[in-house]
Amino acid sequence: MGMIIDGIGTSEHVDSSSEQMSIQGHDISDLVEGRGVLNFEHDNSVDSIIGHIIFAKKIYGKSDCSNDREKMYWDICGKAFVYIKAELFDAENHAGAAAAAALIRYYHKRKEKILAGFSIEGVTLSRSGNKLERSVGRRLALTLRPCNRSCISGVLEDPMVSEAVKKSELSTISDSNLITVDSIVFEDSIEEIKLSLEALNKTLTGGNYDVAPSALSGGAALQISSSMKNKIKAAVRDWDRTRPLAEVIKA
């Protein structure tokens, strides 16, 4: 899965060209039904189509908000708007999407305002002066120069950061909760391994050495084979946890 971003796709705020969108008269069927894509800087070449619109919804007031995320954008916008979610193609080895994700991630990690915002693309069906009474939204652009300043973006999910956090958490596990056997680390199996190693130790220290080699038993018998120690280490290393460790070592 790629980075999931969300935000205000378009709103009834007047944009830099002095035009105002009527959200009620704005058809977002393509966005709702999964036909909308996200490009970078209004470039619709394949290299610049960096994501897919996965959710779109019109919000006219706080009562239309179904979660805290939508309420947050309503509080910021204060006017009717189209809330959108988009998944970037960065997980698909798309160079443009990866670059866009890196740009967004840079500001998001530092808790700074993300410079890239949204700009709706489509057609105008009718207008009254500077107001677009009826229009159709076909796709969205991620742009550093949104005409409508209210069309901001945010990060909803970022698997790359989540994976980095997961690795960081794993690296902080206390050594007191781990047992290392020839660089193989087992977690949460301390008691089982201790019991198994105690049993192994009894086996290794038992037996009678004062007999013919063919009659050796216990630890004495084990010590006649120089490769036995390595076999035991290999058994522990390759333990798949489907059998008790004591049985594996005994075998």
mmCIF file of N, CA, C and O in Angstrom, residues 124-177:
data_model
loop_
_atom_site.group_PDB
_atom_site.id
_atom_site.type_symbol
_atom_site.label_atom_id
_atom_site.label_comp_id
_atom_site.label_asym_id
_atom_site.label_seq_id
_atom_site.Cartn_x
_atom_site.Cartn_y
_atom_site.Cartn_z
ATOM 1 N N THR A 124 -16.685 23.158 -16.698
ATOM 2 C CA THR A 124 -17.742 24.031 -16.200
ATOM 3 C C THR A 124 -18.940 23.944 -17.144
ATOM 4 O O THR A 124 -18.795 24.130 -18.355
ATOM 5 N N LEU A 125 -20.099 23.665 -16.586
ATOM 6 C CA LEU A 125 -21.316 23.532 -17.396
ATOM 7 C C LEU A 125 -22.113 24.834 -17.446
ATOM 8 O O LEU A 125 -22.714 25.152 -18.475
ATOM 9 N N SER A 126 -22.118 25.574 -16.359
ATOM 10 C CA SER A 126 -22.805 26.866 -16.345
ATOM 11 C C SER A 126 -22.227 27.735 -15.243
ATOM 12 O O SER A 126 -21.741 27.231 -14.225
ATOM 13 N N ARG A 127 -22.285 29.054 -15.461
ATOM 14 C CA ARG A 127 -21.786 29.990 -14.470
ATOM 15 C C ARG A 127 -22.674 31.215 -14.401
ATOM 16 O O ARG A 127 -23.414 31.535 -15.331
ATOM 17 N N SER A 128 -22.580 31.922 -13.282
ATOM 18 C CA SER A 128 -23.268 33.195 -13.105
ATOM 19 C C SER A 128 -22.245 34.184 -12.581
ATOM 20 O O SER A 128 -21.879 34.152 -11.401
ATOM 21 N N GLY A 129 -21.731 35.026 -13.479
ATOM 22 C CA GLY A 129 -20.638 35.915 -13.091
ATOM 23 C C GLY A 129 -19.398 35.109 -12.785
ATOM 24 O O GLY A 129 -18.924 34.326 -13.613
ATOM 25 N N ASN A 130 -18.892 35.275 -11.585
ATOM 26 C CA ASN A 130 -17.680 34.535 -11.207
ATOM 27 C C ASN A 130 -17.996 33.219 -10.496
ATOM 28 O O ASN A 130 -17.091 32.486 -10.112
ATOM 29 N N LYS A 131 -19.278 32.891 -10.350
ATOM 30 C CA LYS A 131 -19.655 31.670 -9.647
ATOM 31 C C LYS A 131 -19.927 30.529 -10.619
ATOM 32 O O LYS A 131 -20.722 30.679 -11.553
ATOM 33 N N LEU A 132 -19.263 29.411 -10.387
ATOM 34 C CA LEU A 132 -19.458 28.226 -11.212
ATOM 35 C C LEU A 132 -20.655 27.464 -10.650
ATOM 36 O O LEU A 132 -20.550 26.762 -9.645
ATOM 37 N N GLU A 133 -21.821 27.664 -11.303
ATOM 38 C CA GLU A 133 -23.066 27.092 -10.783
ATOM 39 C C GLU A 133 -23.118 25.578 -10.951
ATOM 40 O O GLU A 133 -23.554 24.859 -10.059
ATOM 41 N N ARG A 134 -22.706 25.097 -12.128
ATOM 42 C CA ARG A 134 -22.711 23.671 -12.391
ATOM 43 C C ARG A 134 -21.375 23.274 -13.029
ATOM 44 O O ARG A 134 -20.905 23.932 -13.966
ATOM 45 N N SER A 135 -20.796 22.227 -12.487
ATOM 46 C CA SER A 135 -19.486 21.787 -12.977
ATOM 47 C C SER A 135 -19.320 20.301 -12.699
ATOM 48 O O SER A 135 -20.085 19.697 -11.944
ATOM 49 N N VAL A 136 -18.309 19.725 -13.330
ATOM 50 C CA VAL A 136 -18.009 18.305 -13.156
ATOM 51 C C VAL A 136 -16.532 18.151 -12.797
ATOM 52 O O VAL A 136 -15.661 18.674 -13.497
ATOM 53 N N GLY A 137 -16.267 17.447 -11.703
ATOM 54 C CA GLY A 137 -14.889 17.165 -11.307
ATOM 55 C C GLY A 137 -14.433 15.839 -11.887
ATOM 56 O O GLY A 137 -15.080 14.812 -11.661
ATOM 57 N N ARG A 138 -13.363 15.852 -12.657
ATOM 58 C CA ARG A 138 -12.864 14.632 -13.299
ATOM 59 C C ARG A 138 -11.664 14.019 -12.570
ATOM 60 O O ARG A 138 -11.529 12.803 -12.484
ATOM 61 N N ARG A 139 -10.773 14.871 -12.120
ATOM 62 C CA ARG A 139 -9.554 14.406 -11.463
ATOM 63 C C ARG A 139 -9.028 15.538 -10.583
ATOM 64 O O ARG A 139 -9.563 16.642 -10.591
ATOM 65 N N LEU A 140 -7.951 15.248 -9.864
ATOM 66 C CA LEU A 140 -7.325 16.250 -9.004
ATOM 67 C C LEU A 140 -5.844 16.368 -9.333
ATOM 68 O O LEU A 140 -5.219 15.404 -9.780
ATOM 69 N N ALA A 141 -5.327 17.551 -9.078
ATOM 70 C CA ALA A 141 -3.884 17.765 -9.212
ATOM 71 C C ALA A 141 -3.304 18.048 -7.836
ATOM 72 O O ALA A 141 -3.921 18.736 -7.022
ATOM 73 N N LEU A 142 -2.152 17.466 -7.578
ATOM 74 C CA LEU A 142 -1.370 17.844 -6.408
ATOM 75 C C LEU A 142 -0.420 18.930 -6.892
ATOM 76 O O LEU A 142 0.348 18.718 -7.833
ATOM 77 N N THR A 143 -0.500 20.092 -6.283
ATOM 78 C CA THR A 143 0.255 21.227 -6.804
ATOM 79 C C THR A 143 0.839 22.068 -5.682
ATOM 80 O O THR A 143 0.276 22.157 -4.588
ATOM 81 N N LEU A 144 1.964 22.687 -5.981
ATOM 82 C CA LEU A 144 2.576 23.616 -5.023
ATOM 83 C C LEU A 144 1.970 25.007 -5.139
ATOM 84 O O LEU A 144 2.276 25.876 -4.327
ATOM 85 N N ARG A 145 1.088 25.190 -6.147
ATOM 86 C CA ARG A 145 0.470 26.503 -6.355
ATOM 87 C C ARG A 145 -1.045 26.355 -6.522
ATOM 88 O O ARG A 145 -1.596 26.653 -7.587
ATOM 89 N N PRO A 146 -1.750 25.881 -5.486
ATOM 90 C CA PRO A 146 -3.205 25.724 -5.620
ATOM 91 C C PRO A 146 -3.892 27.076 -5.781
ATOM 92 O O PRO A 146 -3.585 28.024 -5.045
ATOM 93 N N CYS A 147 -4.791 27.157 -6.746
ATOM 94 C CA CYS A 147 -5.528 28.410 -6.945
ATOM 95 C C CYS A 147 -6.417 28.724 -5.745
ATOM 96 O O CYS A 147 -6.605 29.883 -5.392
ATOM 97 N N ASN A 148 -6.970 27.686 -5.157
ATOM 98 C CA ASN A 148 -7.817 27.855 -3.983
ATOM 99 C C ASN A 148 -6.962 27.556 -2.750
ATOM 100 O O ASN A 148 -6.596 26.417 -2.493
ATOM 101 N N ARG A 149 -6.656 28.585 -1.990
ATOM 102 C CA ARG A 149 -5.740 28.440 -0.855
ATOM 103 C C ARG A 149 -6.287 27.536 0.241
ATOM 104 O O ARG A 149 -5.530 27.068 1.095
ATOM 105 N N SER A 150 -7.575 27.297 0.259
ATOM 106 C CA SER A 150 -8.160 26.439 1.294
ATOM 107 C C SER A 150 -7.954 24.959 0.991
ATOM 108 O O SER A 150 -8.204 24.101 1.854
ATOM 109 N N CYS A 151 -7.502 24.629 -0.213
ATOM 110 C CA CYS A 151 -7.392 23.223 -0.636
ATOM 111 C C CYS A 151 -6.087 22.604 -0.160
ATOM 112 O O CYS A 151 -5.168 22.329 -0.948
ATOM 113 N N ILE A 152 -6.031 22.372 1.134
ATOM 114 C CA ILE A 152 -4.820 21.848 1.758
ATOM 115 C C ILE A 152 -4.839 20.321 1.777
ATOM 116 O O ILE A 152 -5.871 19.693 1.548
ATOM 117 N N SER A 153 -3.685 19.731 2.063
ATOM 118 C CA SER A 153 -3.569 18.266 2.120
ATOM 119 C C SER A 153 -2.972 17.841 3.450
ATOM 120 O O SER A 153 -2.362 18.643 4.170
ATOM 121 N N GLY A 154 -3.140 16.563 3.763
ATOM 122 C CA GLY A 154 -2.573 15.996 4.972
ATOM 123 C C GLY A 154 -2.252 14.535 4.750
ATOM 124 O O GLY A 154 -2.675 13.938 3.759
ATOM 125 N N VAL A 155 -1.504 13.953 5.669
ATOM 126 C CA VAL A 155 -1.139 12.538 5.575
ATOM 127 C C VAL A 155 -2.044 11.732 6.492
ATOM 128 O O VAL A 155 -2.121 11.988 7.693
ATOM 129 N N LEU A 156 -2.725 10.753 5.894
ATOM 130 C CA LEU A 156 -3.602 9.880 6.660
ATOM 131 C C LEU A 156 -2.865 8.612 7.082
ATOM 132 O O LEU A 156 -2.957 8.179 8.224
ATOM 133 N N GLU A 157 -2.110 8.018 6.158
ATOM 134 C CA GLU A 157 -1.306 6.828 6.448
ATOM 135 C C GLU A 157 -0.027 6.887 5.629
ATOM 136 O O GLU A 157 -0.059 7.292 4.471
ATOM 137 N N ASP A 158 1.058 6.452 6.250
ATOM 138 C CA ASP A 158 2.333 6.372 5.535
ATOM 139 C C ASP A 158 3.032 5.077 5.926
ATOM 140 O O ASP A 158 3.721 5.019 6.945
ATOM 141 N N PRO A 159 2.836 4.001 5.152
ATOM 142 C CA PRO A 159 3.435 2.708 5.485
ATOM 143 C C PRO A 159 4.942 2.760 5.653
ATOM 144 O O PRO A 159 5.492 2.016 6.460
ATOM 145 N N MET A 160 5.624 3.619 4.906
ATOM 146 C CA MET A 160 7.076 3.683 5.020
ATOM 147 C C MET A 160 7.488 4.150 6.410
ATOM 148 O O MET A 160 8.392 3.591 7.035
ATOM 149 N N VAL A 161 6.804 5.170 6.928
ATOM 150 C CA VAL A 161 7.110 5.657 8.267
ATOM 151 C C VAL A 161 6.697 4.625 9.304
ATOM 152 O O VAL A 161 7.397 4.387 10.285
ATOM 153 N N SER A 162 5.557 3.963 9.089
ATOM 154 C CA SER A 162 5.089 2.942 10.023
ATOM 155 C C SER A 162 6.097 1.815 10.138
ATOM 156 O O SER A 162 6.371 1.303 11.224
ATOM 157 N N GLU A 163 6.690 1.400 9.015
ATOM 158 C CA GLU A 163 7.682 0.332 9.021
ATOM 159 C C GLU A 163 8.940 0.765 9.758
ATOM 160 O O GLU A 163 9.541 -0.010 10.497
ATOM 161 N N ALA A 164 9.327 2.041 9.562
ATOM 162 C CA ALA A 164 10.508 2.556 10.251
ATOM 163 C C ALA A 164 10.277 2.594 11.757
ATOM 164 O O ALA A 164 11.164 2.257 12.546
ATOM 165 N N VAL A 165 9.075 2.985 12.177
ATOM 166 C CA VAL A 165 8.738 3.019 13.597
ATOM 167 C C VAL A 165 8.751 1.612 14.176
ATOM 168 O O VAL A 165 9.254 1.367 15.268
ATOM 169 N N LYS A 166 8.223 0.641 13.421
ATOM 170 C CA LYS A 166 8.186 -0.745 13.864
ATOM 171 C C LYS A 166 9.604 -1.261 14.094
ATOM 172 O O LYS A 166 9.897 -1.912 15.090
ATOM 173 N N LYS A 167 10.512 -0.984 13.157
ATOM 174 C CA LYS A 167 11.895 -1.428 13.297
ATOM 175 C C LYS A 167 12.559 -0.757 14.496
ATOM 176 O O LYS A 167 13.336 -1.371 15.214
ATOM 177 N N SER A 168 12.236 0.520 14.713
ATOM 178 C CA SER A 168 12.799 1.244 15.847
ATOM 179 C C SER A 168 12.333 0.645 17.162
ATOM 180 O O SER A 168 13.106 0.485 18.106
ATOM 181 N N GLU A 169 11.044 0.283 17.232
ATOM 182 C CA GLU A 169 10.506 -0.321 18.444
ATOM 183 C C GLU A 169 11.166 -1.674 18.714
ATOM 184 O O GLU A 169 11.489 -2.004 19.849
ATOM 185 N N LEU A 170 11.401 -2.450 17.662
ATOM 186 C CA LEU A 170 12.040 -3.750 17.834
ATOM 187 C C LEU A 170 13.465 -3.604 18.349
ATOM 188 O O LEU A 170 13.942 -4.425 19.116
ATOM 189 N N SER A 171 14.131 -2.531 17.923
ATOM 190 C CA SER A 171 15.518 -2.334 18.320
ATOM 191 C C SER A 171 15.658 -1.915 19.773
ATOM 192 O O SER A 171 16.748 -1.940 20.329
ATOM 193 N N THR A 172 14.545 -1.536 20.419
ATOM 194 C CA THR A 172 14.604 -1.084 21.804
ATOM 195 C C THR A 172 14.219 -2.186 22.786
ATOM 196 O O THR A 172 14.100 -1.936 23.969
ATOM 197 N N ILE A 173 13.996 -3.426 22.309
ATOM 198 C CA ILE A 173 13.651 -4.532 23.204
ATOM 199 C C ILE A 173 14.799 -4.780 24.167
ATOM 200 O O ILE A 173 15.957 -4.831 23.782
ATOM 201 N N SER A 174 14.489 -4.926 25.439
ATOM 202 C CA SER A 174 15.509 -5.117 26.459
ATOM 203 C C SER A 174 16.233 -6.448 26.278
ATOM 204 O O SER A 174 15.613 -7.470 25.998
ATOM 205 N N ASP A 175 17.548 -6.432 26.484
ATOM 206 C CA ASP A 175 18.334 -7.658 26.376
ATOM 207 C C ASP A 175 17.928 -8.686 27.425
ATOM 208 O O ASP A 175 18.145 -9.882 27.250
ATOM 209 N N SER A 176 17.331 -8.196 28.536
ATOM 210 C CA SER A 176 16.924 -9.118 29.593
ATOM 211 C C SER A 176 15.767 -9.999 29.165
ATOM 212 O O SER A 176 15.475 -11.008 29.810
ATOM 213 N N ASN A 177 15.093 -9.648 28.086
ATOM 214 C CA ASN A 177 13.962 -10.431 27.608
ATOM 215 C C ASN A 177 14.328 -11.309 26.421
ATOM 216 O O ASN A 177 13.455 -11.845 25.755
#
